[in-house]
Structures are given as C-alpha cells and as structure tokens.
Amino acid sequence: MKKRSFTKLIAVVGVFATLLLVLAGCGNSKKSSSQSNNPSSVQQIKKNGTIRIAVFGDLPPYGWVNKDGKRVGYDVTLAHKVAKDLGVKVKFVQVNANNRVDALNSNKVDLVLANFTVTPERKQVIDFAKPYMKVSVGVVSPKSKPITSASQLKGKNVIVTKGTTAENYFTSKQPDVKLLKFDSKTQQFNALKNGRGVALADDNSYLYAWSKDNPKYTVGIKSIGPKSYIAPAVKKGNKSLLNWTNKEIDKLTKQSFFVKDYNTQLKPYFGKEVKPSDIVLPVK
Amino acid sequence: MDHSGISVLFEGTNFQRLLGGLWVTVRIAAVALIIGLILGVILGVLRTFKNRPLRIILRLYLEFFRVVPTVVLLFLFYYILPREMNFNLPGDQLATLVFALWVAAEMSDIVRGALISVPQHQKESGKAIGLNRYQLYRYVLIPQAISLEIPATINLATRVIKTTSLLLLISVMDVINIGQQIIEANNHTHPTGVFWVYGLIFLFYFLIDYPLSWWAKRLEKKRLERANG
C-alpha cells in the first residue's frame, strides 16, 4: 500500500516537473528564435511564391465563404490584391477572433487581414500597418426593448465575442456591465436571439449589416468608446513586410481601391444607413 | 418560410463541402487511431514489465495526456511549440499527431489493465512449459487480453471522433468549421439554417459513432457469454 502511494507521489511530482521544464523552455528560447530568421519577410514570401494570410471564414461581409465554397469579402478582396501586387499566390488560413495574435506569433501566417482592430494592448505583441478602415463599438438590442445609452446596461448581461474590441472596451471601461462571452460570431448572435442578454456589443459596421437583415433588432448605441481603426497586422519585428504593407495601403488608398472594395463587398450589406466615408479612410 | 432553412444544405456546393469537412474529420480520427493503437499496445506491454524507471516514465506520459485537456494540448502543439522551438506542422497533420499521442496514452492504460487481468495461472502455465517472455506475451497474454480490451478501445475511438470538433480552434477545416461558415454565410437569408446545419452534423456524428458503440456492446455481451457459459 505504502509503495503504491509513493509511486503516485512520484508521478504527480514528475508531471509538474515536466510542465515546469516546458514553461522554463519557453522563457529561455524566446530571444534566440525571434531574431535568427524571419520566415515572413518580403524576400522569403517571394521566394516561396505564396503568402499566407489569416482571414475570417464566418464574418460576412468582411471574410466569409459563399455557397460555391469560395472565400469572399472586403478583407479577402484586399488579400487577393496584396498577393497580386507581391506577385505571389495567396494561401488563406481561417482564424477566430481570439487566435489572430497566436497565428502570427507562431509563424502560421505572414499577414492578418481579419477585421483586426488596432489597440494599444495588441500593439505590444504584434505590429500593425497603416489602417484601411475605421469603426467603433456599437450595441445592438431588440427593437421592443431598445438600449440607447450605456447607463441602461449596468448590471445587465451583454453578449460579446472573446478577443474583440467590444470585450476589451467593456472589461476595462464599463466594469459594471456583466459580459457573456462567446467563441464565435455564430454563437453570439444565437445567444442574443435566445434572449441570454439584453444587448450585444461588437464593431458597429458589422452590427449595421446584421440589423439590416434582422429587422427585429436595432443598433441603439451607434458608437461607444473611442473610434478605432482596422489595419493589417504582421508579426512583431517583421519590418520588411510591415514597410511593404504600409506602402501598399498608401498606394491603394490613393487609387481609391477601398471605395471600390466598399461598393462591391460592403454596400449590399449595409444599406443606406452607412456611407463609404463612414468606413473608408480619406486620402491624406 | 419554415422549410426554407433546409435548402441551405443543398445550395451551391454546400453539401459537398460538409461531406468534405466530414472526410477531414474522419481521416484525422482514423489515422490518429491507427497510429495511436499500435503505439498504445507497445507502451501498454512495456508498462507491465517490472522495470521501475521505464514504468515511471510511461506513467508520466499517460498522466500528462490524461490530465491536460485536449484543447490545451492542441493549443500547446499548434501555437506555443512552434513559437518556441521552430516546430511547424500544418494544422491537420498536427491534429493527427496530438490525437495519436493521446490515443496511445489512453490505450497503454487499457492494454496494461487487460494484460494484468488475464488470470495468473495462465501466465504460470506458460512459464511452466518453458515459454520465454516474448512467447508468453505473443501466444498467451495478448490473445486473451484483446477480447478484454476491445470494448474499451471502441469507446475510446468514439471519444476521439467526437473530440475532433475541437479542431476548429487550430484552423483545421473540419465538419464543424465548415458548418459555421455555411451558417454565417446564410444567416441573413435563412435564419433557420443553423438548426439544419447542426442537425446534419449531429446526424453525421451519430452515423459514425452509434454503430461503433453498438458493436462494442455486442462484443462485450459475447465475451461475457463465452466467459460465463
């Protein structure tokens, strides 16, 4: 009996020791690996002949899959343009809101074009290029019980998707609001429809589109918190691709590529409530 | 309006894409099970040996894969290991690897349990007629252990197939991930599509898993009939 419990003890201690070793390994190798070689530099991408771009697969009209199984949307059109201007093929990697940063940092993708909002917290772990869109957080609620000001949300359940700007904003700036967090857009809207919260917070442009097709709901709060920008993101320290992307965004803005992109991809979804200038950034 | 939700399934190439996703799911589960079962049998046999350090190492391996949730394992192998040690595999291969290691761990325990529950006199009789250790396992212990371990193994297989639904976390285009794409793409026009798509996915999983669990039950019953006359 004694012998067996001793073995068990050793096993438990051993498991923790292994975990510690793994974690310690993480700490040590951090510096050496990031500088040695950059698999996502412009040169390397051209050499490979493909650029790996992270996009959403379930967020119409930005990044989604149509009934023929083709990836389409505002971000996807930009991704095709970027690949064309680099002279390489594009390989899409589908991501969720909360694994966009990890996908970059673990070299799974070269570039993220997944409706990625610039925040100070994210800037610390990845590098953003120049923005190509502006949005702010909006709040959608049923028309029968509309929420029109933030004070109505105190102590109530508000639905958000994990890793989004909306979650960030409410966690840091509105601590009185209870958050119900979900993993995907699909789940968050189902939760709202099932009445699990009084309202749902997400990027306003996206909510405009959603409420257009769900006339029982209204975007009661059009803009809450600071305006924010959506930009391509690269791995921290990837200067080569960052500089190239900045130039590309400047060039495309001048060619009013984004207005065209808006008109083909976003306009059919947003209706008359929204104008291109609400979304696309002006030429400087 | 009510029946319009079902049309989501057959619009464009949606149905083929769902089947394609199911194929990815089944392929990952099947390859992982084959590799995992072979590795698990070897590890399980090794765990019945008297060698202490060997048993401790294998026990640690088992506990690690049993204690750490599969979600965490997938995350660790897909996002954290590549960052730290330049170990990079595409999502579906990596998923196969993680599942194979997990199956091997669970299987080693099933095999060990089956081997030590073969009656002691069988082992002693084998030794008495002069079988060496390899022959003892090959002709006496393993054949008798197999019938004991089959039901548990099939249950493990059904668990593995169900757990593949976590793969959407690491960007594998499995049946759940494709289902969500289709739901979102059609949410505006067919709000009831959610029900049909998840319903179909449920049916897919059921059609794969139910025959397996039925088979396991039948084998178990047969074994009991044989053992108890």
Short mmCIF file of C-alpha atoms in Angstrom, two decimals:
data_model
loop_
_atom_site.label_atom_id
_atom_site.label_comp_id
_atom_site.label_asym_id
_atom_site.label_seq_id
_atom_site.Cartn_x
_atom_site.Cartn_y
_atom_site.Cartn_z
CA MET A 1 0.00 0.00 0.00
CA LYS A 2 2.74 2.38 1.04
CA LYS A 3 4.74 1.57 -2.03
CA ARG A 4 1.86 2.38 -4.36
CA SER A 5 1.15 5.79 -2.89
CA PHE A 6 4.87 6.54 -3.15
CA THR A 7 4.78 5.78 -6.88
CA LYS A 8 1.75 8.01 -7.22
CA LEU A 9 3.52 10.83 -5.46
CA ILE A 10 6.49 10.49 -7.78
CA ALA A 11 4.17 10.52 -10.78
CA VAL A 12 2.42 13.70 -9.68
CA VAL A 13 5.68 15.47 -8.86
CA GLY A 14 7.06 14.30 -12.18
CA VAL A 15 4.14 15.73 -14.14
CA PHE A 16 4.61 19.11 -12.52
CA ALA A 17 8.35 18.95 -13.11
CA THR A 18 7.74 18.24 -16.81
CA LEU A 19 5.30 21.13 -17.07
CA LEU A 20 7.78 23.43 -15.35
CA LEU A 21 10.50 22.35 -17.76
CA VAL A 22 8.25 23.09 -20.71
CA LEU A 23 7.43 26.52 -19.32
CA ALA A 24 11.07 27.23 -18.48
CA GLY A 25 11.97 26.27 -22.03
CA CYS A 26 9.51 28.87 -23.25
CA GLY A 27 11.24 31.58 -21.28
CA ASN A 28 14.74 30.74 -22.43
CA SER A 29 14.37 30.35 -26.13
CA LYS A 30 12.27 33.45 -26.71
CA LYS A 31 15.15 35.70 -27.69
CA SER A 32 17.12 33.36 -29.85
CA SER A 33 14.26 32.25 -32.08
CA SER A 34 12.81 35.64 -32.98
CA GLN A 35 15.98 37.07 -34.48
CA SER A 36 17.59 34.14 -36.21
CA ASN A 37 15.48 34.03 -39.36
CA ASN A 38 12.30 35.68 -40.49
CA PRO A 39 10.14 33.27 -42.47
CA SER A 40 7.68 36.07 -43.27
CA SER A 41 9.99 38.68 -44.86
CA VAL A 42 9.00 40.03 -48.26
CA GLN A 43 12.04 38.33 -49.77
CA GLN A 44 11.15 34.97 -48.24
CA ILE A 45 7.49 35.25 -49.32
CA LYS A 46 8.56 35.95 -52.89
CA LYS A 47 10.95 33.04 -52.75
CA ASN A 48 8.20 30.72 -51.51
CA GLY A 49 5.79 32.02 -54.12
CA THR A 50 2.91 32.13 -51.61
CA ILE A 51 1.80 34.49 -48.90
CA ARG A 52 -0.17 33.01 -46.00
CA ILE A 53 -2.95 35.37 -44.97
CA ALA A 54 -5.23 34.91 -41.97
CA VAL A 55 -8.88 35.76 -42.69
CA PHE A 56 -12.23 35.12 -41.07
CA GLY A 57 -14.43 32.41 -42.53
CA ASP A 58 -17.65 33.37 -40.77
CA LEU A 59 -17.87 37.15 -40.89
CA PRO A 60 -19.85 38.44 -43.86
CA PRO A 61 -19.25 40.86 -45.49
CA TYR A 62 -15.55 41.00 -44.46
CA GLY A 63 -14.38 37.45 -44.71
CA TRP A 64 -16.72 34.57 -45.38
CA VAL A 65 -17.35 31.63 -47.70
CA ASN A 66 -20.08 31.80 -50.32
CA LYS A 67 -22.27 28.93 -51.45
CA ASP A 68 -19.75 27.85 -54.09
CA GLY A 69 -17.16 27.35 -51.38
CA LYS A 70 -15.19 30.45 -52.38
CA ARG A 71 -13.71 32.88 -49.89
CA VAL A 72 -15.08 36.38 -50.48
CA GLY A 73 -15.48 39.70 -48.67
CA TYR A 74 -13.90 43.09 -48.10
CA ASP A 75 -10.78 41.69 -46.40
CA VAL A 76 -10.49 38.83 -48.86
CA THR A 77 -10.56 41.22 -51.85
CA LEU A 78 -7.74 43.18 -50.21
CA ALA A 79 -5.84 39.94 -49.59
CA HIS A 80 -6.06 38.99 -53.28
CA LYS A 81 -4.86 42.47 -54.25
CA VAL A 82 -1.91 42.27 -51.83
CA ALA A 83 -0.88 38.89 -53.19
CA LYS A 84 -1.20 40.12 -56.77
CA ASP A 85 0.96 43.17 -56.10
CA LEU A 86 3.57 41.00 -54.40
CA GLY A 87 3.47 38.69 -57.40
CA VAL A 88 2.72 35.58 -55.34
CA LYS A 89 -0.13 33.16 -54.76
CA VAL A 90 -2.30 33.51 -51.69
CA LYS A 91 -2.98 30.79 -49.15
CA PHE A 92 -5.80 31.54 -46.72
CA VAL A 93 -5.75 30.37 -43.13
CA GLN A 94 -9.06 30.68 -41.36
CA VAL A 95 -8.85 32.14 -37.86
CA ASN A 96 -11.15 33.06 -34.97
CA ALA A 97 -11.11 36.43 -33.27
CA ASN A 98 -9.03 35.21 -30.36
CA ASN A 99 -6.33 33.30 -32.19
CA ARG A 100 -5.26 36.01 -34.62
CA VAL A 101 -2.30 37.07 -32.47
CA ASP A 102 -1.15 33.50 -31.86
CA ALA A 103 -1.37 32.68 -35.56
CA LEU A 104 1.13 35.46 -36.28
CA ASN A 105 3.44 34.78 -33.38
CA SER A 106 3.73 31.08 -34.10
CA ASN A 107 4.51 31.73 -37.78
CA LYS A 108 1.30 30.14 -39.01
CA VAL A 109 0.57 33.15 -41.20
CA ASP A 110 2.51 36.07 -42.67
CA LEU A 111 -0.21 38.68 -42.58
CA VAL A 112 -3.56 39.07 -40.80
CA LEU A 113 -6.42 40.68 -42.72
CA ALA A 114 -9.23 39.67 -40.41
CA ASN A 115 -11.10 42.82 -39.44
CA PHE A 116 -8.28 43.40 -36.94
CA THR A 117 -8.82 46.50 -34.79
CA VAL A 118 -5.72 48.40 -33.62
CA THR A 119 -5.46 48.56 -29.81
CA PRO A 120 -2.55 49.55 -27.54
CA GLU A 121 -2.56 46.08 -25.96
CA ARG A 122 -2.29 44.36 -29.32
CA LYS A 123 0.43 46.77 -30.46
CA GLN A 124 2.66 45.38 -27.73
CA VAL A 125 2.58 41.87 -29.14
CA ILE A 126 2.27 42.41 -32.90
CA ASP A 127 2.92 45.20 -35.42
CA PHE A 128 0.08 46.94 -37.22
CA ALA A 129 0.49 48.51 -40.67
CA LYS A 130 -1.43 51.62 -41.71
CA PRO A 131 -5.20 51.31 -41.24
CA TYR A 132 -7.62 50.72 -44.11
CA MET A 133 -10.92 51.10 -42.24
CA LYS A 134 -12.41 52.82 -39.21
CA VAL A 135 -15.04 51.57 -36.79
CA SER A 136 -16.19 51.89 -33.23
CA VAL A 137 -18.08 49.66 -30.85
CA GLY A 138 -21.85 49.62 -31.27
CA VAL A 139 -24.58 47.97 -29.22
CA VAL A 140 -27.50 46.13 -30.82
CA SER A 141 -30.67 45.28 -28.92
CA PRO A 142 -34.23 44.13 -29.68
CA LYS A 143 -36.48 46.87 -31.06
CA SER A 144 -39.06 46.01 -28.42
CA LYS A 145 -36.60 46.75 -25.61
CA PRO A 146 -34.04 49.09 -27.15
CA ILE A 147 -30.87 50.06 -25.33
CA THR A 148 -29.91 53.63 -26.25
CA SER A 149 -27.41 54.61 -23.60
CA ALA A 150 -24.64 52.89 -21.71
CA SER A 151 -26.29 53.55 -18.35
CA GLN A 152 -29.09 51.14 -19.28
CA LEU A 153 -26.55 48.31 -19.37
CA LYS A 154 -25.48 48.48 -15.71
CA GLY A 155 -25.77 45.12 -14.03
CA LYS A 156 -27.29 43.52 -17.15
CA ASN A 157 -25.90 40.77 -19.34
CA VAL A 158 -24.22 41.96 -22.53
CA ILE A 159 -23.13 39.47 -25.18
CA VAL A 160 -19.67 39.74 -26.76
CA THR A 161 -17.21 37.55 -28.67
CA LYS A 162 -13.96 36.73 -26.92
CA GLY A 163 -10.94 38.70 -28.09
CA THR A 164 -12.89 41.51 -29.77
CA THR A 165 -12.59 45.25 -29.21
CA ALA A 166 -16.04 45.25 -27.66
CA GLU A 167 -14.97 42.78 -24.99
CA ASN A 168 -11.88 44.85 -24.28
CA TYR A 169 -13.81 48.09 -24.03
CA PHE A 170 -16.45 46.80 -21.63
CA THR A 171 -13.95 44.93 -19.46
CA SER A 172 -11.74 47.98 -18.97
CA LYS A 173 -14.14 50.92 -19.19
CA GLN A 174 -17.55 49.60 -18.11
CA PRO A 175 -16.85 47.17 -15.26
CA ASP A 176 -20.48 47.37 -14.03
CA VAL A 177 -21.70 45.59 -17.13
CA LYS A 178 -21.87 41.79 -16.94
CA LEU A 179 -20.38 40.14 -20.02
CA LEU A 180 -21.44 36.87 -21.60
CA LYS A 181 -18.50 35.78 -23.74
CA PHE A 182 -18.69 33.51 -26.77
CA ASP A 183 -16.15 31.94 -29.12
CA SER A 184 -17.64 32.79 -32.46
CA LYS A 185 -19.94 35.24 -34.19
CA THR A 186 -22.39 32.43 -34.81
CA GLN A 187 -22.71 31.73 -31.12
CA GLN A 188 -23.02 35.36 -30.04
CA PHE A 189 -25.96 36.12 -32.34
CA ASN A 190 -27.71 32.90 -31.36
CA ALA A 191 -27.34 33.96 -27.74
CA LEU A 192 -28.92 37.34 -28.47
CA LYS A 193 -31.80 35.71 -30.32
CA ASN A 194 -32.32 33.31 -27.43
CA GLY A 195 -32.53 36.26 -25.06
CA ARG A 196 -29.49 35.36 -22.98
CA GLY A 197 -28.55 39.04 -22.70
CA VAL A 198 -30.28 42.40 -23.07
CA ALA A 199 -27.93 43.52 -25.82
CA LEU A 200 -24.91 42.55 -27.89
CA ALA A 201 -21.78 44.64 -28.43
CA ASP A 202 -19.49 44.38 -31.45
CA ASP A 203 -17.95 46.58 -34.15
CA ASN A 204 -20.69 48.98 -35.31
CA SER A 205 -20.24 48.44 -39.06
CA TYR A 206 -20.79 44.75 -38.58
CA LEU A 207 -23.90 45.37 -36.47
CA TYR A 208 -25.37 47.70 -39.12
CA ALA A 209 -25.14 44.85 -41.58
CA TRP A 210 -26.59 42.33 -39.19
CA SER A 211 -29.51 44.51 -38.08
CA LYS A 212 -30.38 45.25 -41.72
CA ASP A 213 -31.16 41.54 -42.13
CA ASN A 214 -32.67 41.14 -38.70
CA PRO A 215 -35.27 43.92 -38.64
CA LYS A 216 -36.43 43.00 -35.12
CA TYR A 217 -33.16 44.39 -33.79
CA THR A 218 -31.73 47.89 -33.82
CA VAL A 219 -28.30 49.43 -33.28
CA GLY A 220 -29.44 51.56 -30.34
CA ILE A 221 -25.96 52.80 -29.47
CA LYS A 222 -24.19 53.60 -32.73
CA SER A 223 -20.83 54.47 -31.27
CA ILE A 224 -19.47 53.91 -27.80
CA GLY A 225 -15.90 54.42 -26.64
CA PRO A 226 -13.15 55.81 -28.83
CA LYS A 227 -13.06 55.46 -32.64
CA SER A 228 -10.78 52.71 -33.69
CA TYR A 229 -9.02 51.61 -36.83
CA ILE A 230 -8.74 48.36 -38.68
CA ALA A 231 -5.33 47.53 -40.06
CA PRO A 232 -3.29 44.67 -41.47
CA ALA A 233 -1.05 43.05 -38.85
CA VAL A 234 2.33 41.34 -39.09
CA LYS A 235 4.49 39.52 -36.57
CA LYS A 236 6.27 41.82 -34.12
CA GLY A 237 9.57 42.96 -35.61
CA ASN A 238 8.80 41.94 -39.19
CA LYS A 239 9.98 45.29 -40.58
CA SER A 240 10.33 44.02 -44.11
CA LEU A 241 6.69 43.06 -44.62
CA LEU A 242 5.45 45.95 -42.45
CA ASN A 243 7.12 48.59 -44.62
CA TRP A 244 5.91 46.93 -47.79
CA THR A 245 2.32 46.76 -46.47
CA ASN A 246 2.38 50.44 -45.41
CA LYS A 247 3.38 51.47 -48.94
CA GLU A 248 0.75 49.19 -50.39
CA ILE A 249 -2.02 50.68 -48.22
CA ASP A 250 -0.96 54.23 -49.19
CA LYS A 251 -0.96 53.29 -52.83
CA LEU A 252 -4.34 51.57 -52.67
CA THR A 253 -5.90 54.47 -50.74
CA LYS A 254 -4.73 56.89 -53.46
CA GLN A 255 -6.15 54.64 -56.17
CA SER A 256 -9.43 54.65 -54.17
CA PHE A 257 -9.25 50.86 -54.18
CA PHE A 258 -11.04 50.76 -50.83
CA VAL A 259 -14.02 52.78 -52.05
CA LYS A 260 -14.41 50.30 -54.91
CA ASP A 261 -13.99 47.44 -52.48
CA TYR A 262 -16.65 49.05 -50.26
CA ASN A 263 -19.06 49.39 -53.15
CA THR A 264 -18.70 45.79 -54.31
CA GLN A 265 -18.44 43.97 -50.97
CA LEU A 266 -19.94 46.08 -48.20
CA LYS A 267 -22.61 48.28 -49.77
CA PRO A 268 -25.09 45.47 -50.47
CA TYR A 269 -24.90 44.55 -46.80
CA PHE A 270 -25.08 47.94 -45.12
CA GLY A 271 -27.93 49.60 -46.97
CA LYS A 272 -28.47 53.33 -46.98
CA GLU A 273 -27.72 53.93 -43.32
CA VAL A 274 -23.98 53.88 -43.95
CA LYS A 275 -21.83 55.78 -46.46
CA PRO A 276 -18.37 54.77 -47.79
CA SER A 277 -16.82 57.68 -45.89
CA ASP A 278 -18.11 56.17 -42.62
CA ILE A 279 -15.88 53.18 -43.18
CA VAL A 280 -13.09 54.01 -45.61
CA LEU A 281 -10.31 56.38 -44.61
CA PRO A 282 -9.84 59.61 -46.62
CA VAL A 283 -6.79 60.24 -48.82
CA LYS A 284 -4.31 62.35 -46.88
CA MET B 1 -40.65 30.08 -44.65
CA ASP B 2 -40.17 27.15 -42.28
CA HIS B 3 -38.94 24.70 -44.85
CA SER B 4 -36.58 27.24 -46.43
CA GLY B 5 -33.90 26.51 -43.81
CA ILE B 6 -33.26 23.06 -45.21
CA SER B 7 -32.47 24.48 -48.64
CA VAL B 8 -29.28 25.95 -47.15
CA LEU B 9 -27.85 22.44 -47.13
CA PHE B 10 -28.26 21.93 -50.84
CA GLU B 11 -27.44 25.39 -52.14
CA GLY B 12 -24.39 25.56 -54.38
CA THR B 13 -21.69 23.20 -53.19
CA ASN B 14 -22.67 23.38 -49.52
CA PHE B 15 -23.47 19.70 -49.13
CA GLN B 16 -20.26 18.57 -50.83
CA ARG B 17 -18.30 20.94 -48.62
CA LEU B 18 -19.88 19.50 -45.49
CA LEU B 19 -19.04 15.99 -46.71
CA GLY B 20 -15.51 17.21 -47.44
CA GLY B 21 -15.30 18.51 -43.88
CA LEU B 22 -16.58 15.19 -42.57
CA TRP B 23 -13.88 13.40 -44.58
CA VAL B 24 -11.22 15.60 -42.93
CA THR B 25 -12.69 14.75 -39.53
CA VAL B 26 -12.83 11.03 -40.23
CA ARG B 27 -9.37 10.92 -41.80
CA ILE B 28 -7.73 12.65 -38.84
CA ALA B 29 -9.55 10.43 -36.35
CA ALA B 30 -8.80 7.22 -38.31
CA VAL B 31 -5.10 7.88 -38.87
CA ALA B 32 -4.67 9.00 -35.26
CA LEU B 33 -6.44 5.86 -34.04
CA ILE B 34 -4.32 3.52 -36.16
CA ILE B 35 -1.04 5.09 -35.07
CA GLY B 36 -2.24 5.54 -31.50
CA LEU B 37 -3.48 1.96 -31.13
CA ILE B 38 -0.22 0.43 -32.38
CA LEU B 39 1.88 2.71 -30.19
CA GLY B 40 -0.51 2.19 -27.27
CA VAL B 41 -0.25 -1.61 -27.43
CA ILE B 42 3.54 -1.42 -27.36
CA LEU B 43 3.53 1.05 -24.47
CA GLY B 44 0.90 -0.99 -22.63
CA VAL B 45 3.03 -4.14 -22.86
CA LEU B 46 6.08 -2.20 -21.69
CA ARG B 47 4.11 -0.94 -18.71
CA THR B 48 3.56 -4.49 -17.42
CA PHE B 49 7.33 -5.07 -17.20
CA LYS B 50 8.97 -4.91 -13.82
CA ASN B 51 11.47 -2.22 -14.87
CA ARG B 52 10.82 0.69 -12.50
CA PRO B 53 12.25 3.74 -14.37
CA LEU B 54 10.53 2.60 -17.57
CA ARG B 55 7.20 2.29 -15.78
CA ILE B 56 7.55 5.70 -14.16
CA ILE B 57 8.32 7.39 -17.48
CA LEU B 58 5.37 5.74 -19.20
CA ARG B 59 3.12 6.56 -16.27
CA LEU B 60 4.15 10.23 -16.55
CA TYR B 61 3.39 10.14 -20.24
CA LEU B 62 -0.06 8.72 -19.57
CA GLU B 63 -0.84 11.20 -16.78
CA PHE B 64 0.31 14.15 -18.87
CA PHE B 65 -2.02 13.32 -21.74
CA ARG B 66 -4.84 12.32 -19.42
CA VAL B 67 -4.66 15.34 -17.10
CA VAL B 68 -4.14 18.08 -19.69
CA PRO B 69 -7.37 18.82 -21.59
CA THR B 70 -7.30 18.16 -25.32
CA VAL B 71 -7.99 21.82 -26.08
CA VAL B 72 -4.88 22.82 -24.17
CA LEU B 73 -2.83 20.10 -25.89
CA LEU B 74 -3.92 21.32 -29.33
CA PHE B 75 -3.16 24.90 -28.40
CA LEU B 76 0.22 23.96 -26.95
CA PHE B 77 1.27 21.98 -30.01
CA TYR B 78 -0.14 24.35 -32.60
CA TYR B 79 0.68 27.78 -31.22
CA ILE B 80 3.20 27.55 -28.39
CA LEU B 81 5.66 24.87 -29.51
CA PRO B 82 6.16 26.40 -33.00
CA ARG B 83 6.91 29.76 -31.46
CA GLU B 84 9.44 28.40 -29.02
CA MET B 85 11.20 25.67 -30.93
CA ASN B 86 10.52 26.15 -34.62
CA PHE B 87 8.46 23.00 -34.83
CA ASN B 88 5.94 23.72 -37.54
CA LEU B 89 3.35 21.36 -39.00
CA PRO B 90 0.15 22.11 -40.91
CA GLY B 91 -2.97 22.04 -38.73
CA ASP B 92 -4.38 18.70 -39.85
CA GLN B 93 -1.10 16.80 -39.54
CA LEU B 94 -0.52 18.33 -36.15
CA ALA B 95 -4.02 17.40 -35.05
CA THR B 96 -3.34 13.82 -36.15
CA LEU B 97 -0.13 13.80 -34.13
CA VAL B 98 -1.74 15.17 -30.96
CA PHE B 99 -4.66 12.77 -31.20
CA ALA B 100 -2.34 9.82 -31.88
CA LEU B 101 -0.26 10.65 -28.80
CA TRP B 102 -3.43 10.99 -26.75
CA VAL B 103 -4.85 7.69 -28.03
CA ALA B 104 -1.50 5.98 -27.35
CA ALA B 105 -1.58 7.22 -23.76
CA GLU B 106 -5.14 6.09 -23.09
CA MET B 107 -4.59 2.85 -24.97
CA SER B 108 -1.50 1.98 -22.97
CA ASP B 109 -3.62 2.01 -19.84
CA ILE B 110 -6.35 -0.12 -21.42
CA VAL B 111 -3.79 -2.67 -22.62
CA ARG B 112 -1.99 -2.75 -19.30
CA GLY B 113 -5.27 -3.27 -17.49
CA ALA B 114 -6.26 -6.09 -19.83
CA LEU B 115 -2.88 -7.79 -19.57
CA ILE B 116 -2.81 -7.85 -15.79
CA SER B 117 -6.36 -9.11 -15.61
CA VAL B 118 -5.51 -12.26 -17.58
CA PRO B 119 -5.70 -14.94 -14.83
CA GLN B 120 -2.39 -15.53 -13.10
CA HIS B 121 -2.47 -19.30 -13.73
CA GLN B 122 -2.36 -18.68 -17.48
CA LYS B 123 0.92 -16.86 -17.09
CA GLU B 124 2.31 -19.50 -14.76
CA SER B 125 1.29 -22.34 -17.08
CA GLY B 126 3.02 -20.56 -19.91
CA LYS B 127 6.18 -20.24 -17.88
CA ALA B 128 5.92 -23.88 -16.82
CA ILE B 129 6.04 -25.12 -20.40
CA GLY B 130 9.19 -23.05 -20.93
CA LEU B 131 7.93 -20.07 -22.97
CA ASN B 132 10.25 -17.08 -22.95
CA ARG B 133 8.92 -13.59 -22.30
CA TYR B 134 8.24 -12.80 -25.96
CA GLN B 135 6.41 -16.10 -26.48
CA LEU B 136 4.46 -15.64 -23.27
CA TYR B 137 3.10 -12.31 -24.46
CA ARG B 138 2.69 -13.36 -28.08
CA TYR B 139 0.84 -16.65 -27.53
CA VAL B 140 -0.71 -16.44 -24.07
CA LEU B 141 -1.28 -12.95 -22.70
CA ILE B 142 -2.00 -10.70 -25.70
CA PRO B 143 -4.55 -13.00 -27.41
CA GLN B 144 -6.52 -13.26 -24.17
CA ALA B 145 -6.15 -9.57 -23.39
CA ILE B 146 -7.51 -8.47 -26.77
CA SER B 147 -11.03 -9.64 -26.13
CA LEU B 148 -10.94 -7.85 -22.79
CA GLU B 149 -9.77 -4.58 -24.25
CA ILE B 150 -11.84 -4.33 -27.42
CA PRO B 151 -14.96 -2.70 -25.93
CA ALA B 152 -12.89 -0.07 -24.10
CA THR B 153 -10.91 0.57 -27.29
CA ILE B 154 -14.05 1.16 -29.32
CA ASN B 155 -15.32 3.55 -26.68
CA LEU B 156 -12.02 5.38 -26.95
CA ALA B 157 -12.49 5.58 -30.72
CA THR B 158 -15.93 7.17 -30.37
CA ARG B 159 -14.47 9.68 -27.91
CA VAL B 160 -11.71 10.57 -30.35
CA ILE B 161 -14.19 11.11 -33.18
CA LYS B 162 -16.31 13.39 -31.01
CA THR B 163 -13.31 15.36 -29.80
CA THR B 164 -12.32 16.27 -33.36
CA SER B 165 -14.95 19.00 -33.04
CA LEU B 166 -12.28 20.98 -31.18
CA LEU B 167 -10.18 21.20 -34.32
CA LEU B 168 -11.75 24.46 -35.42
CA LEU B 169 -9.56 26.10 -32.77
CA ILE B 170 -6.44 25.35 -34.77
CA SER B 171 -7.79 26.33 -38.20
CA VAL B 172 -8.48 22.78 -39.43
CA MET B 173 -11.38 22.81 -41.88
CA ASP B 174 -13.35 20.04 -40.21
CA VAL B 175 -17.08 19.49 -40.48
CA ILE B 176 -17.95 21.88 -37.62
CA ASN B 177 -15.83 24.69 -39.05
CA ILE B 178 -17.42 24.36 -42.49
CA GLY B 179 -20.84 24.17 -40.85
CA GLN B 180 -20.22 27.51 -39.18
CA GLN B 181 -19.09 29.06 -42.47
CA ILE B 182 -22.31 27.95 -44.10
CA ILE B 183 -24.46 29.14 -41.20
CA GLU B 184 -22.86 32.59 -41.23
CA ALA B 185 -22.98 32.95 -45.00
CA ASN B 186 -26.73 32.23 -44.99
CA ASN B 187 -27.76 33.72 -41.68
CA HIS B 188 -29.31 36.76 -43.32
CA THR B 189 -31.48 34.93 -45.79
CA HIS B 190 -32.13 31.69 -43.88
CA PRO B 191 -32.13 32.26 -40.13
CA THR B 192 -33.33 28.70 -39.51
CA GLY B 193 -30.32 27.31 -41.37
CA VAL B 194 -28.49 26.94 -38.03
CA PHE B 195 -30.85 24.19 -36.99
CA TRP B 196 -30.50 22.24 -40.23
CA VAL B 197 -26.74 22.53 -40.49
CA TYR B 198 -26.13 21.48 -36.89
CA GLY B 199 -28.83 18.84 -37.30
CA LEU B 200 -26.99 17.36 -40.26
CA ILE B 201 -23.67 17.47 -38.39
CA PHE B 202 -25.34 15.71 -35.47
CA LEU B 203 -26.59 13.04 -37.88
CA PHE B 204 -23.10 12.63 -39.35
CA TYR B 205 -21.52 12.12 -35.93
CA PHE B 206 -24.33 9.81 -34.89
CA LEU B 207 -23.99 7.67 -38.02
CA ILE B 208 -20.29 7.20 -37.33
CA ASP B 209 -20.37 6.80 -33.57
CA TYR B 210 -23.53 4.79 -32.98
CA PRO B 211 -22.51 1.69 -34.97
CA LEU B 212 -19.21 1.73 -33.12
CA SER B 213 -20.82 1.81 -29.70
CA TRP B 214 -23.36 -0.82 -30.76
CA TRP B 215 -20.50 -3.04 -31.90
CA ALA B 216 -18.71 -2.51 -28.59
CA LYS B 217 -21.80 -3.51 -26.66
CA ARG B 218 -22.27 -6.63 -28.76
CA LEU B 219 -18.66 -7.73 -28.38
CA GLU B 220 -18.85 -7.22 -24.63
CA LYS B 221 -22.02 -9.31 -24.43
CA LYS B 222 -20.45 -12.08 -26.50
CA ARG B 223 -17.37 -12.09 -24.30
CA LEU B 224 -19.47 -12.39 -21.16
CA GLU B 225 -21.47 -15.23 -22.71
CA ARG B 226 -18.27 -17.04 -23.57
CA ALA B 227 -16.71 -16.45 -20.17
CA ASN B 228 -19.73 -17.44 -18.14
CA GLY B 229 -21.03 -20.18 -20.38
#
